Tab-separated table of C-alpha atoms in Angstrom:
chain	number	residue	atom	x	y	z
A	25	MET	CA	-0.122	0.473	-0.256
A	26	ASN	CA	0.816	3.309	-0.289
A	27	ALA	CA	-0.006	7.040	0.116
A	28	ASP	CA	-1.938	7.157	-3.008
A	29	ASP	CA	-3.694	3.665	-2.605
A	30	LEU	CA	-5.061	4.824	0.935
A	31	ILE	CA	-6.521	8.127	-0.800
A	32	ALA	CA	-8.446	6.085	-3.710
A	33	LEU	CA	-9.143	3.776	0.217
A	34	LEU	CA	-10.363	7.178	2.169
A	35	ARG	CA	-12.460	8.566	-1.519
A	36	PRO	CA	-15.112	7.017	-1.310
A	37	HIS	CA	-16.880	7.607	1.911
A	38	PHE	CA	-15.648	10.927	2.361
A	39	ALA	CA	-16.205	11.262	-1.580
A	40	ASP	CA	-15.987	15.679	-1.597
A	41	ALA	CA	-13.138	15.664	0.890
A	42	GLU	CA	-9.871	17.386	0.225
A	43	ILE	CA	-7.420	14.016	1.332
A	44	GLN	CA	-3.646	14.238	1.249
A	45	ALA	CA	-1.726	11.421	2.318
A	46	VAL	CA	2.420	10.313	2.579
A	47	ASN	CA	3.764	7.410	3.605
A	48	GLN	CA	7.085	6.476	4.614
A	49	GLY	CA	6.780	2.788	4.161
A	50	ASN	CA	4.498	1.570	6.068
A	51	LYS	CA	3.493	4.668	8.350
A	52	PHE	CA	0.765	7.416	6.757
A	53	GLU	CA	0.351	10.290	7.557
A	54	VAL	CA	-3.036	11.611	5.565
A	55	LEU	CA	-5.400	14.959	6.236
A	56	ILE	CA	-8.880	14.514	5.340
A	57	VAL	CA	-10.412	18.457	5.244
A	58	ASP	CA	-14.207	17.378	4.984
A	59	ASP	CA	-17.560	19.003	6.312
A	60	SER	CA	-19.039	15.249	8.051
A	61	PHE	CA	-16.660	16.460	10.816
A	62	ASP	CA	-18.685	18.744	11.594
A	63	GLY	CA	-19.975	19.237	14.706
A	64	LYS	CA	-17.696	16.038	15.687
A	65	ARG	CA	-15.098	15.275	18.507
A	66	LEU	CA	-11.363	14.686	17.334
A	67	VAL	CA	-12.003	10.687	18.497
A	68	GLN	CA	-15.052	9.578	16.195
A	69	ARG	CA	-13.298	12.248	13.100
A	70	GLN	CA	-10.757	9.203	13.967
A	71	GLN	CA	-13.004	6.265	14.330
A	72	ALA	CA	-14.405	7.264	11.255
A	73	VAL	CA	-11.649	6.160	9.631
A	74	TYR	CA	-10.098	3.548	11.792
A	75	ALA	CA	-12.599	1.738	10.747
A	76	ILE	CA	-12.171	2.109	7.156
A	77	VAL	CA	-8.491	1.302	7.146
A	78	ASN	CA	-7.801	-1.191	9.990
A	79	PRO	CA	-8.052	-4.495	8.024
A	80	HIS	CA	-5.036	-2.754	6.766
A	81	ILE	CA	-3.610	-2.105	9.523
A	82	GLN	CA	-4.768	-6.164	11.295
A	83	SER	CA	-2.551	-7.728	8.325
A	84	GLY	CA	0.113	-5.659	8.602
A	85	ALA	CA	0.375	-2.997	5.519
A	86	MET	CA	-0.060	-0.057	7.819
A	87	HIS	CA	2.160	-0.531	10.783
A	88	ALA	CA	1.042	3.463	11.902
A	89	LEU	CA	-1.669	5.936	10.319
A	90	THR	CA	-1.096	9.580	11.841
A	91	ILE	CA	-4.809	11.346	11.595
A	92	HIS	CA	-5.686	15.029	10.730
A	93	ALA	CA	-9.534	15.069	10.553
A	94	LEU	CA	-11.056	18.586	10.119
A	95	THR	CA	-13.441	20.870	8.700
A	96	PRO	CA	-12.745	22.640	6.339
A	97	ALA	CA	-13.534	25.964	8.573
A	98	GLU	CA	-10.333	24.335	10.895
A	99	TYR	CA	-8.565	24.113	7.601
A	100	GLN	CA	-8.812	27.168	6.932
A	101	ALA	CA	-7.536	28.106	10.294
A	102	ARG	CA	-4.550	26.059	10.454
A	103	GLN	CA	-3.410	27.503	6.924
A	104	SER	CA	-3.599	31.370	8.547
């Protein structure tokens, strides 16, 4: 699995999101900017992503995943 594979895996679940991913070996970092995160706590956002990628973690295709799950407003605030 590589960063493009991770984006392709997440895309059907976050169709309108901005998704960026990078990896070094089997350690990944992903940024998802999506309206669906509005009103959700950080742990709920992470659970939504882990539910999708967990089979790949269990198989060893992914060793670690750092998740940045933001609303568009949060993302804009970080850019300022």
